[in-house]
Amino acid sequence: MPRKTQIFQVSTLYGAATLAAALDAGLFGPRHEARRVLLVSNNAAVPETALRLDEMHGYARIAGRFDSVVSWNEAISPHHPSAWGPRGNDTVLWQRALRLLWGIDERDLIELAVESIQVNPAQALAAIFSESAVHVYADGLMSYGPTRDKLPLTLARRIRRLLHLDLIPGLKPMLLSEYGVEPELVPDEAFRGVLDEISRDAADDPRLAPVLEEAPTAVLLGQYLAAINILSAQEEEDLHVRMLTGAVRAGHRSLVFKPHPTAPADYSTALSKAAADAGVRLTVLDAPLLAETLYHHCRPALVVGCFSTAMMTASAYFDVPVARVGTALVTRRLQPYPNSNRVPLAVVDHLVPDLEREETPALVGAAPGTLSPLVRAIGFCMQPKAYPQLRESTADWLRNHLADSPGYYFPELRLAELGLPGSHPRSRAKIQVRRAKRVVRRAVRRGVRR
């Protein structure tokens, strides 16, 4: 009887923790029934200079759950994991090569557990191991939004489930739903157990000691939005200063800033100056650990962010009140409309109190009845071809709620493009002119080629 080998692809410690919790909860079957391989992919723009997963606290504990650990970057070197995929006629050769490299018998059945199935390296792995069953796991809030790109049916039919954390109880993920893929929850107690395990591993880090000595009551979460061209570097610095200003206005005198791992050092320099001007203590925690590890050790009374998943884990797993800053600005800057960050932003904007409006920070709790219809309406406007069954409910929602919702949720031009309620004749005319111009340009190109 053939053996089974399960390959678990990860690129972040948070994703690896999600998989570890799924394993601990028995969601991948009994331990003795399969060989388990942890496949680490460093997807940073310049992997050679980025923080490696094995440098983070807790990694070794998670890696210990697997029979072997292998590197995707080394396997496909010198190619970049986000850019490379095999040519169609090379997949058989690549599978043979990887089985040999990773010590997988040619008779072993393969199962894949991957993140972000719409892009590489997940798609490359699925193409190489073309006969494998595929399990997708969600690394954060993006699972609540629609699938970004259309998947080949040969791949979609192999996806068995979507594993996700219950960050917002009652809100069902849209991701992969158009293919009939059912979501499955990773139990809260299993994930919290993994987070506690990771936190214990970081207890002796000397960089954590100064933070604990200052007894911070508020955590500020940095997000490197300039790297993906949503905000300018200056705007992102300003966003962090706004977080600090809001926390100080709320009465906090000792704060800690957890920068994004790829953020430049001068971000924290500008924030430190703002803290000095405000007369408060600010500690910058530039250590290789999860924000959740910080919550575990310093037990803050407030977590402030823009739309980081770590805000939701603070509320869901550590009972820490959260507040947001800057979601409206970032949402207005998202281009194109189907940008995958749109639903996470809308979820946070809808659920989390606005610190700059002096709304009281709070725990998020279960999804209110207003959230799911909003997410479905935004999801349809993002990917109308993938979810045609949502057109009528979206139109009804717009007729009843558009006037009361923030204008940045549904830009008028997008509604005009889709022929939905809320667009004006002038906008629809503008869209028609654009379409006519595109038709003319295509006709000219065809004429030139002839």
CSV table of C-alpha atoms in Angstrom, one decimal:
chain,number,residue,atom,x,y,z
A,1,MET,CA,0.0,0.0,0.0
A,2,PRO,CA,1.5,3.4,-1.0
A,3,ARG,CA,2.5,5.7,1.8
A,4,LYS,CA,1.3,9.3,2.1
A,5,THR,CA,3.5,12.4,2.3
A,6,GLN,CA,2.0,15.7,3.3
A,7,ILE,CA,3.8,18.8,2.2
A,8,PHE,CA,3.0,22.0,4.2
A,9,GLN,CA,4.1,25.2,2.5
A,10,VAL,CA,4.7,28.3,4.7
A,11,SER,CA,6.1,31.7,4.3
A,12,THR,CA,5.2,33.4,7.7
A,13,LEU,CA,5.4,32.3,11.3
A,14,TYR,CA,1.7,33.2,11.7
A,15,GLY,CA,0.8,30.8,8.9
A,16,ALA,CA,3.1,28.2,10.3
A,17,ALA,CA,1.3,28.6,13.7
A,18,THR,CA,-2.0,28.2,12.0
A,19,LEU,CA,-0.9,24.9,10.4
A,20,ALA,CA,0.6,23.7,13.7
A,21,ALA,CA,-2.7,24.3,15.4
A,22,ALA,CA,-4.5,22.4,12.7
A,23,LEU,CA,-2.1,19.5,13.1
A,24,ASP,CA,-2.5,19.5,16.9
A,25,ALA,CA,-6.3,19.4,16.4
A,26,GLY,CA,-6.0,16.4,14.2
A,27,LEU,CA,-7.3,18.1,11.1
A,28,PHE,CA,-4.7,16.3,9.0
A,29,GLY,CA,-5.2,12.9,10.4
A,30,PRO,CA,-3.3,10.8,12.9
A,31,ARG,CA,0.4,11.5,13.1
A,32,HIS,CA,1.5,8.0,12.2
A,33,GLU,CA,-0.4,7.8,8.9
A,34,ALA,CA,1.8,10.2,6.9
A,35,ARG,CA,5.2,11.6,6.5
A,36,ARG,CA,5.1,15.4,7.1
A,37,VAL,CA,7.4,17.8,5.3
A,38,LEU,CA,7.6,21.5,6.1
A,39,LEU,CA,8.4,23.5,3.0
A,40,VAL,CA,9.6,27.0,3.8
A,41,SER,CA,9.4,29.8,1.2
A,42,ASN,CA,10.9,33.2,1.7
A,43,ASN,CA,8.7,35.5,-0.5
A,44,ALA,CA,10.3,38.8,0.4
A,45,ALA,CA,11.4,41.1,-2.5
A,46,VAL,CA,15.0,40.4,-1.7
A,47,PRO,CA,15.0,37.1,0.3
A,48,GLU,CA,18.8,37.2,0.9
A,49,THR,CA,18.4,40.3,3.1
A,50,ALA,CA,15.0,39.6,4.7
A,51,LEU,CA,14.4,38.1,8.1
A,52,ARG,CA,14.3,34.3,7.7
A,53,LEU,CA,11.5,32.2,9.3
A,54,ASP,CA,14.0,30.1,11.2
A,55,GLU,CA,15.3,33.3,12.9
A,56,MET,CA,12.0,33.9,14.6
A,57,HIS,CA,11.1,32.8,18.1
A,58,GLY,CA,9.0,29.7,18.2
A,59,TYR,CA,10.0,28.4,14.7
A,60,ALA,CA,12.0,25.5,16.1
A,61,ARG,CA,9.0,24.4,18.2
A,62,ILE,CA,6.7,24.4,15.2
A,63,ALA,CA,9.3,22.7,12.9
A,64,GLY,CA,9.5,19.9,15.5
A,65,ARG,CA,6.1,18.8,14.4
A,66,PHE,CA,7.4,17.7,11.0
A,67,ASP,CA,9.6,14.9,9.9
A,68,SER,CA,11.8,17.1,7.7
A,69,VAL,CA,12.2,20.8,6.8
A,70,VAL,CA,13.1,21.8,3.2
A,71,SER,CA,13.6,25.2,1.4
A,72,TRP,CA,11.6,26.2,-1.6
A,73,ASN,CA,14.1,29.0,-2.4
A,74,GLU,CA,17.0,26.5,-2.5
A,75,ALA,CA,15.0,24.1,-4.6
A,76,ILE,CA,14.3,26.6,-7.4
A,77,SER,CA,17.4,28.8,-7.1
A,78,PRO,CA,18.2,31.3,-8.6
A,79,HIS,CA,14.5,32.0,-9.3
A,80,HIS,CA,12.2,34.0,-7.0
A,81,PRO,CA,9.4,32.1,-5.3
A,82,SER,CA,6.7,34.7,-6.2
A,83,ALA,CA,7.8,34.9,-9.9
A,84,TRP,CA,8.7,31.3,-10.9
A,85,GLY,CA,6.4,28.5,-12.1
A,86,PRO,CA,7.2,25.4,-14.2
A,87,ARG,CA,6.5,25.3,-17.9
A,88,GLY,CA,3.7,22.9,-18.6
A,89,ASN,CA,5.9,20.2,-20.3
A,90,ASP,CA,8.4,20.4,-17.4
A,91,THR,CA,6.2,19.5,-14.5
A,92,VAL,CA,6.9,15.7,-14.6
A,93,LEU,CA,10.6,16.4,-14.6
A,94,TRP,CA,10.3,18.8,-11.7
A,95,GLN,CA,8.2,16.3,-9.6
A,96,ARG,CA,10.9,13.7,-10.1
A,97,ALA,CA,13.6,16.1,-9.1
A,98,LEU,CA,11.8,17.3,-6.0
A,99,ARG,CA,11.0,13.8,-4.9
A,100,LEU,CA,14.6,12.9,-5.2
A,101,LEU,CA,15.8,16.2,-3.5
A,102,TRP,CA,13.3,15.8,-0.5
A,103,GLY,CA,13.6,12.1,-0.1
A,104,ILE,CA,10.0,11.3,-1.2
A,105,ASP,CA,9.5,7.8,-2.6
A,106,GLU,CA,8.2,7.9,-6.2
A,107,ARG,CA,5.2,5.7,-5.0
A,108,ASP,CA,4.2,8.0,-2.2
A,109,LEU,CA,0.8,9.8,-2.5
A,110,ILE,CA,1.2,13.5,-2.1
A,111,GLU,CA,-1.1,16.0,-0.2
A,112,LEU,CA,-0.4,19.7,-0.3
A,113,ALA,CA,-1.3,22.3,2.3
A,114,VAL,CA,-0.6,25.8,0.8
A,115,GLU,CA,-1.4,29.5,1.4
A,116,SER,CA,-2.5,31.9,-1.3
A,117,ILE,CA,-3.5,29.4,-4.0
A,118,GLN,CA,-4.0,32.1,-6.5
A,119,VAL,CA,-0.3,32.8,-6.9
A,120,ASN,CA,3.1,31.2,-6.7
A,121,PRO,CA,4.6,29.3,-5.0
A,122,ALA,CA,1.3,27.5,-4.2
A,123,GLN,CA,0.3,27.3,-7.9
A,124,ALA,CA,3.8,26.1,-8.9
A,125,LEU,CA,3.6,23.3,-6.3
A,126,ALA,CA,0.1,22.3,-7.4
A,127,ALA,CA,1.2,22.2,-11.0
A,128,ILE,CA,4.2,20.0,-10.2
A,129,PHE,CA,2.3,17.6,-8.0
A,130,SER,CA,-0.6,17.6,-10.4
A,131,GLU,CA,-2.3,14.5,-8.9
A,132,SER,CA,-2.3,15.7,-5.3
A,133,ALA,CA,-5.2,16.8,-3.1
A,134,VAL,CA,-4.8,20.4,-2.1
A,135,HIS,CA,-5.8,22.0,1.3
A,136,VAL,CA,-5.7,25.8,1.5
A,137,TYR,CA,-5.1,27.6,4.8
A,138,ALA,CA,-5.9,31.2,5.4
A,139,ASP,CA,-3.2,33.5,6.8
A,140,GLY,CA,-5.3,36.3,8.1
A,141,LEU,CA,-8.3,38.5,7.1
A,142,MET,CA,-8.0,38.0,3.4
A,143,SER,CA,-10.0,34.8,3.5
A,144,TYR,CA,-13.1,36.8,4.1
A,145,GLY,CA,-12.8,38.4,0.7
A,146,PRO,CA,-13.2,36.9,-2.8
A,147,THR,CA,-10.7,34.8,-4.7
A,148,ARG,CA,-8.4,37.3,-6.5
A,149,ASP,CA,-7.9,35.4,-9.7
A,150,LYS,CA,-9.8,32.7,-11.6
A,151,LEU,CA,-8.3,29.2,-11.0
A,152,PRO,CA,-8.0,26.5,-13.6
A,153,LEU,CA,-10.7,24.0,-13.1
A,154,THR,CA,-8.2,21.2,-13.0
A,155,LEU,CA,-6.8,22.9,-9.9
A,156,ALA,CA,-10.0,24.1,-8.3
A,157,ARG,CA,-11.5,20.6,-8.4
A,158,ARG,CA,-8.6,19.3,-6.3
A,159,ILE,CA,-9.0,21.7,-3.4
A,160,ARG,CA,-10.6,19.9,-0.5
A,161,ARG,CA,-11.2,22.7,2.0
A,162,LEU,CA,-10.2,26.1,3.3
A,163,LEU,CA,-8.8,26.1,6.8
A,164,HIS,CA,-9.1,29.4,8.7
A,165,LEU,CA,-9.1,30.9,12.1
A,166,ASP,CA,-12.3,32.1,13.6
A,167,LEU,CA,-11.1,35.7,13.9
A,168,ILE,CA,-14.7,37.1,13.4
A,169,PRO,CA,-17.2,34.5,14.6
A,170,GLY,CA,-20.2,34.3,12.4
A,171,LEU,CA,-18.5,35.7,9.3
A,172,LYS,CA,-18.0,33.0,6.6
A,173,PRO,CA,-15.1,33.3,4.2
A,174,MET,CA,-15.8,34.1,0.5
A,175,LEU,CA,-12.4,32.8,-0.6
A,176,LEU,CA,-12.8,29.8,-3.0
A,177,SER,CA,-16.6,29.6,-2.3
A,178,GLU,CA,-17.3,29.9,-6.1
A,179,TYR,CA,-15.7,26.5,-6.5
A,180,GLY,CA,-17.8,24.9,-3.8
A,181,VAL,CA,-14.8,24.7,-1.4
A,182,GLU,CA,-16.1,24.6,2.2
A,183,PRO,CA,-14.4,26.5,5.0
A,184,GLU,CA,-13.2,24.6,8.1
A,185,LEU,CA,-12.3,26.2,11.4
A,186,VAL,CA,-9.0,25.7,13.1
A,187,PRO,CA,-10.1,25.4,16.8
A,188,ASP,CA,-9.4,28.4,19.0
A,189,GLU,CA,-7.9,26.4,21.8
A,190,ALA,CA,-5.4,24.8,19.5
A,191,PHE,CA,-4.3,28.1,18.0
A,192,ARG,CA,-4.0,29.8,21.4
A,193,GLY,CA,-2.0,26.8,22.6
A,194,VAL,CA,0.5,27.3,19.7
A,195,LEU,CA,0.7,31.0,20.4
A,196,ASP,CA,1.5,30.3,24.1
A,197,GLU,CA,4.2,27.8,23.1
A,198,ILE,CA,5.8,30.4,20.8
A,199,SER,CA,5.6,33.1,23.5
A,200,ARG,CA,7.4,30.9,26.0
A,201,ASP,CA,10.2,30.4,23.5
A,202,ALA,CA,10.8,34.2,23.4
A,203,ALA,CA,10.7,34.8,27.2
A,204,ASP,CA,14.5,35.1,27.5
A,205,ASP,CA,15.1,37.4,24.5
A,206,PRO,CA,17.0,40.4,25.9
A,207,ARG,CA,15.3,42.7,23.5
A,208,LEU,CA,12.0,42.0,25.2
A,209,ALA,CA,13.2,43.0,28.7
A,210,PRO,CA,13.3,46.8,28.1
A,211,VAL,CA,9.7,46.6,26.8
A,212,LEU,CA,8.5,44.9,29.9
A,213,GLU,CA,10.4,47.3,32.2
A,214,GLU,CA,8.5,50.2,30.6
A,215,ALA,CA,5.2,48.5,31.3
A,216,PRO,CA,3.5,49.7,28.1
A,217,THR,CA,-0.3,49.9,28.2
A,218,ALA,CA,-0.7,50.4,24.4
A,219,VAL,CA,0.8,48.6,21.4
A,220,LEU,CA,1.1,50.3,18.0
A,221,LEU,CA,1.2,48.0,15.0
A,222,GLY,CA,3.2,49.1,12.0
A,223,GLN,CA,2.2,48.1,8.4
A,224,TYR,CA,4.6,48.6,5.5
A,225,LEU,CA,2.1,49.9,3.0
A,226,ALA,CA,4.7,51.9,1.1
A,227,ALA,CA,6.2,48.6,-0.1
A,228,ILE,CA,3.1,47.7,-2.0
A,229,ASN,CA,2.6,51.3,-3.3
A,230,ILE,CA,-0.6,52.1,-1.4
A,231,LEU,CA,0.9,54.9,0.7
A,232,SER,CA,4.0,57.0,0.3
A,233,ALA,CA,6.8,56.5,2.9
A,234,GLN,CA,5.9,59.9,4.4
A,235,GLU,CA,2.2,59.1,4.6
A,236,GLU,CA,3.0,55.8,6.3
A,237,GLU,CA,5.2,57.6,8.8
A,238,ASP,CA,2.4,60.0,9.4
A,239,LEU,CA,0.0,57.1,9.9
A,240,HIS,CA,2.2,55.7,12.7
A,241,VAL,CA,2.4,59.2,14.3
A,242,ARG,CA,-1.5,59.4,14.2
A,243,MET,CA,-1.6,56.0,16.0
A,244,LEU,CA,0.6,57.4,18.7
A,245,THR,CA,-1.3,60.7,19.0
A,246,GLY,CA,-4.6,58.8,19.3
A,247,ALA,CA,-3.3,56.5,22.0
A,248,VAL,CA,-1.8,59.5,24.0
A,249,ARG,CA,-5.2,61.3,23.7
A,250,ALA,CA,-6.8,58.2,25.1
A,251,GLY,CA,-4.6,58.5,28.2
A,252,HIS,CA,-1.7,56.1,27.5
A,253,ARG,CA,1.7,57.3,28.7
A,254,SER,CA,3.9,54.2,27.9
A,255,LEU,CA,3.6,52.7,24.5
A,256,VAL,CA,5.5,50.1,22.4
A,257,PHE,CA,5.8,50.2,18.6
A,258,LYS,CA,6.0,46.8,16.8
A,259,PRO,CA,7.3,47.7,13.3
A,260,HIS,CA,6.6,45.6,10.2
A,261,PRO,CA,9.7,43.3,9.7
A,262,THR,CA,10.5,45.0,6.4
A,263,ALA,CA,10.0,48.6,7.5
A,264,PRO,CA,12.9,51.0,7.3
A,265,ALA,CA,14.6,52.1,10.5
A,266,ASP,CA,13.8,55.7,10.1
A,267,TYR,CA,10.1,55.0,10.6
A,268,SER,CA,10.7,54.3,14.3
A,269,THR,CA,13.0,57.4,14.5
A,270,ALA,CA,10.2,59.7,13.3
A,271,LEU,CA,7.8,58.0,15.8
A,272,SER,CA,10.3,58.4,18.7
A,273,LYS,CA,10.5,62.1,18.0
A,274,ALA,CA,6.7,62.4,18.1
A,275,ALA,CA,6.7,60.5,21.4
A,276,ALA,CA,9.3,62.9,22.9
A,277,ASP,CA,7.3,65.9,21.7
A,278,ALA,CA,4.2,64.4,23.4
A,279,GLY,CA,6.1,63.7,26.6
A,280,VAL,CA,5.4,59.9,26.7
A,281,ARG,CA,7.5,56.8,26.8
A,282,LEU,CA,7.9,54.9,23.5
A,283,THR,CA,9.8,51.6,23.2
A,284,VAL,CA,10.4,50.2,19.7
A,285,LEU,CA,10.4,46.4,19.7
A,286,ASP,CA,12.6,45.4,16.8
A,287,ALA,CA,12.9,41.7,17.6
A,288,PRO,CA,12.1,38.5,15.5
A,289,LEU,CA,8.8,37.7,17.2
A,290,LEU,CA,5.1,37.8,16.5
A,291,ALA,CA,2.9,40.7,17.8
A,292,GLU,CA,1.0,38.0,19.7
A,293,THR,CA,4.1,37.1,21.7
A,294,LEU,CA,4.2,40.8,22.8
A,295,TYR,CA,0.5,40.6,23.9
A,296,HIS,CA,1.3,37.4,25.9
A,297,HIS,CA,4.2,39.0,27.8
A,298,CYS,CA,3.1,42.7,28.4
A,299,ARG,CA,-0.7,42.3,28.6
A,300,PRO,CA,-1.5,45.7,27.0
A,301,ALA,CA,-4.8,47.5,27.6
A,302,LEU,CA,-5.0,48.7,23.9
A,303,VAL,CA,-3.8,47.6,20.5
A,304,VAL,CA,-3.9,50.2,17.7
A,305,GLY,CA,-3.4,49.5,14.0
A,306,CYS,CA,-4.8,50.2,10.5
A,307,PHE,CA,-6.0,46.8,9.3
A,308,SER,CA,-3.5,44.3,10.6
A,309,THR,CA,-4.7,40.8,11.3
A,310,ALA,CA,-2.8,41.1,14.6
A,311,MET,CA,-5.5,43.5,15.7
A,312,MET,CA,-8.1,40.8,15.5
A,313,THR,CA,-5.9,38.2,17.2
A,314,ALA,CA,-5.4,40.7,20.1
A,315,SER,CA,-9.2,40.8,20.5
A,316,ALA,CA,-10.1,37.2,19.7
A,317,TYR,CA,-7.3,35.4,21.6
A,318,PHE,CA,-6.0,37.8,24.2
A,319,ASP,CA,-9.1,39.9,25.1
A,320,VAL,CA,-7.4,43.2,24.4
A,321,PRO,CA,-9.5,46.1,23.2
A,322,VAL,CA,-8.5,47.4,19.8
A,323,ALA,CA,-8.9,50.7,17.8
A,324,ARG,CA,-8.1,51.7,14.3
A,325,VAL,CA,-6.5,54.6,12.5
A,326,GLY,CA,-6.3,55.4,8.8
A,327,THR,CA,-8.6,52.8,7.3
A,328,ALA,CA,-10.5,55.4,5.2
A,329,LEU,CA,-7.3,56.9,3.7
A,330,VAL,CA,-5.9,53.5,2.8
A,331,THR,CA,-9.2,52.3,1.3
A,332,ARG,CA,-9.4,55.3,-0.9
A,333,ARG,CA,-5.9,54.7,-2.2
A,334,LEU,CA,-6.4,51.0,-3.1
A,335,GLN,CA,-6.0,50.4,-6.8
A,336,PRO,CA,-7.4,48.6,-8.7
A,337,TYR,CA,-10.8,48.0,-7.0
A,338,PRO,CA,-10.3,44.2,-6.8
A,339,ASN,CA,-7.2,44.7,-4.6
A,340,SER,CA,-7.3,41.9,-2.0
A,341,ASN,CA,-6.8,44.3,0.9
A,342,ARG,CA,-10.2,45.8,0.3
A,343,VAL,CA,-12.3,43.4,2.3
A,344,PRO,CA,-9.9,43.3,5.3
A,345,LEU,CA,-10.0,47.1,5.4
A,346,ALA,CA,-13.8,47.1,5.2
A,347,VAL,CA,-14.1,44.5,8.0
A,348,VAL,CA,-11.8,46.5,10.3
A,349,ASP,CA,-13.5,49.8,9.3
A,350,HIS,CA,-16.9,48.4,10.1
A,351,LEU,CA,-16.1,46.6,13.3
A,352,VAL,CA,-13.3,48.4,15.1
A,353,PRO,CA,-13.7,51.8,16.8
A,354,ASP,CA,-12.0,54.8,15.3
A,355,LEU,CA,-9.4,56.2,17.7
A,356,GLU,CA,-9.1,59.6,16.0
A,357,ARG,CA,-12.8,60.1,16.5
A,358,GLU,CA,-12.3,59.3,20.1
A,359,GLU,CA,-14.5,56.2,19.9
A,360,THR,CA,-13.9,53.9,22.9
A,361,PRO,CA,-11.6,50.9,22.0
A,362,ALA,CA,-13.4,47.6,22.3
A,363,LEU,CA,-13.3,43.9,21.8
A,364,VAL,CA,-14.6,42.9,18.3
A,365,GLY,CA,-16.8,39.9,19.2
A,366,ALA,CA,-19.1,38.1,16.9
A,367,ALA,CA,-20.0,39.6,13.5
A,368,PRO,CA,-23.1,41.8,13.6
A,369,GLY,CA,-25.9,41.2,11.1
A,370,THR,CA,-24.7,44.1,9.0
A,371,LEU,CA,-21.3,42.8,8.3
A,372,SER,CA,-21.9,39.7,6.0
A,373,PRO,CA,-24.2,41.6,3.5
A,374,LEU,CA,-21.6,44.4,3.3
A,375,VAL,CA,-18.7,41.9,2.7
A,376,ARG,CA,-20.7,40.1,0.0
A,377,ALA,CA,-21.6,43.3,-1.7
A,378,ILE,CA,-18.0,44.5,-1.8
A,379,GLY,CA,-16.9,41.0,-2.9
A,380,PHE,CA,-19.3,41.1,-5.8
A,381,CYS,CA,-18.1,44.5,-6.9
A,382,MET,CA,-14.5,43.2,-6.7
A,383,GLN,CA,-15.1,40.0,-8.7
A,384,PRO,CA,-18.5,40.2,-10.4
A,385,LYS,CA,-17.8,37.4,-12.9
A,386,ALA,CA,-16.9,34.9,-10.1
A,387,TYR,CA,-20.0,35.6,-8.1
A,388,PRO,CA,-22.9,36.4,-10.5
A,389,GLN,CA,-25.4,35.0,-8.0
A,390,LEU,CA,-24.7,38.0,-5.7
A,391,ARG,CA,-25.7,40.7,-8.2
A,392,GLU,CA,-29.3,41.0,-7.1
A,393,SER,CA,-28.5,41.0,-3.4
A,394,THR,CA,-25.8,43.6,-4.0
A,395,ALA,CA,-28.2,45.8,-5.9
A,396,ASP,CA,-30.7,45.5,-3.1
A,397,TRP,CA,-28.1,46.3,-0.5
A,398,LEU,CA,-27.0,49.4,-2.4
A,399,ARG,CA,-30.6,50.7,-2.8
A,400,ASN,CA,-31.2,50.3,0.9
A,401,HIS,CA,-27.8,51.2,2.5
A,402,LEU,CA,-25.5,53.0,0.1
A,403,ALA,CA,-26.6,56.5,1.3
A,404,ASP,CA,-25.6,55.5,4.9
A,405,SER,CA,-22.3,53.8,4.1
A,406,PRO,CA,-18.9,55.5,3.7
A,407,GLY,CA,-18.3,56.7,0.1
A,408,TYR,CA,-15.0,54.9,-0.1
A,409,TYR,CA,-16.6,51.5,0.1
A,410,PHE,CA,-18.3,51.8,-3.3
A,411,PRO,CA,-16.8,54.5,-5.6
A,412,GLU,CA,-19.3,55.8,-8.1
A,413,LEU,CA,-17.2,54.9,-11.1
A,414,ARG,CA,-17.1,51.2,-10.0
A,415,LEU,CA,-20.8,51.1,-9.6
A,416,ALA,CA,-21.2,52.7,-13.1
A,417,GLU,CA,-18.9,50.1,-14.6
A,418,LEU,CA,-21.1,47.3,-13.1
A,419,GLY,CA,-24.4,49.0,-13.9
A,420,LEU,CA,-25.4,49.0,-10.2
A,421,PRO,CA,-27.5,51.4,-8.2
A,422,GLY,CA,-25.7,54.5,-6.9
A,423,SER,CA,-24.1,55.7,-10.2
A,424,HIS,CA,-25.1,58.8,-12.0
A,425,PRO,CA,-25.8,59.3,-15.8
A,426,ARG,CA,-22.6,61.3,-16.1
A,427,SER,CA,-20.5,58.5,-14.6
A,428,ARG,CA,-22.2,55.9,-16.8
A,429,ALA,CA,-21.5,58.1,-19.9
A,430,LYS,CA,-17.8,58.3,-18.9
A,431,ILE,CA,-17.6,54.5,-18.7
A,432,GLN,CA,-19.2,54.1,-22.1
A,433,VAL,CA,-16.7,56.5,-23.6
A,434,ARG,CA,-13.8,54.5,-22.1
A,435,ARG,CA,-15.2,51.3,-23.4
A,436,ALA,CA,-15.6,52.8,-26.9
A,437,LYS,CA,-12.0,54.0,-26.9
A,438,ARG,CA,-10.8,50.5,-25.9
A,439,VAL,CA,-12.8,49.0,-28.8
A,440,VAL,CA,-11.2,51.5,-31.2
A,441,ARG,CA,-7.7,50.8,-29.9
A,442,ARG,CA,-8.2,47.1,-30.3
A,443,ALA,CA,-9.5,47.5,-33.8
A,444,VAL,CA,-6.5,49.7,-34.7
A,445,ARG,CA,-4.0,47.1,-33.3
A,446,ARG,CA,-5.7,44.3,-35.2
A,447,GLY,CA,-5.4,46.4,-38.4
A,448,VAL,CA,-1.7,47.1,-37.8
A,449,ARG,CA,-0.9,43.4,-37.3
A,450,ARG,CA,-2.6,42.6,-40.5
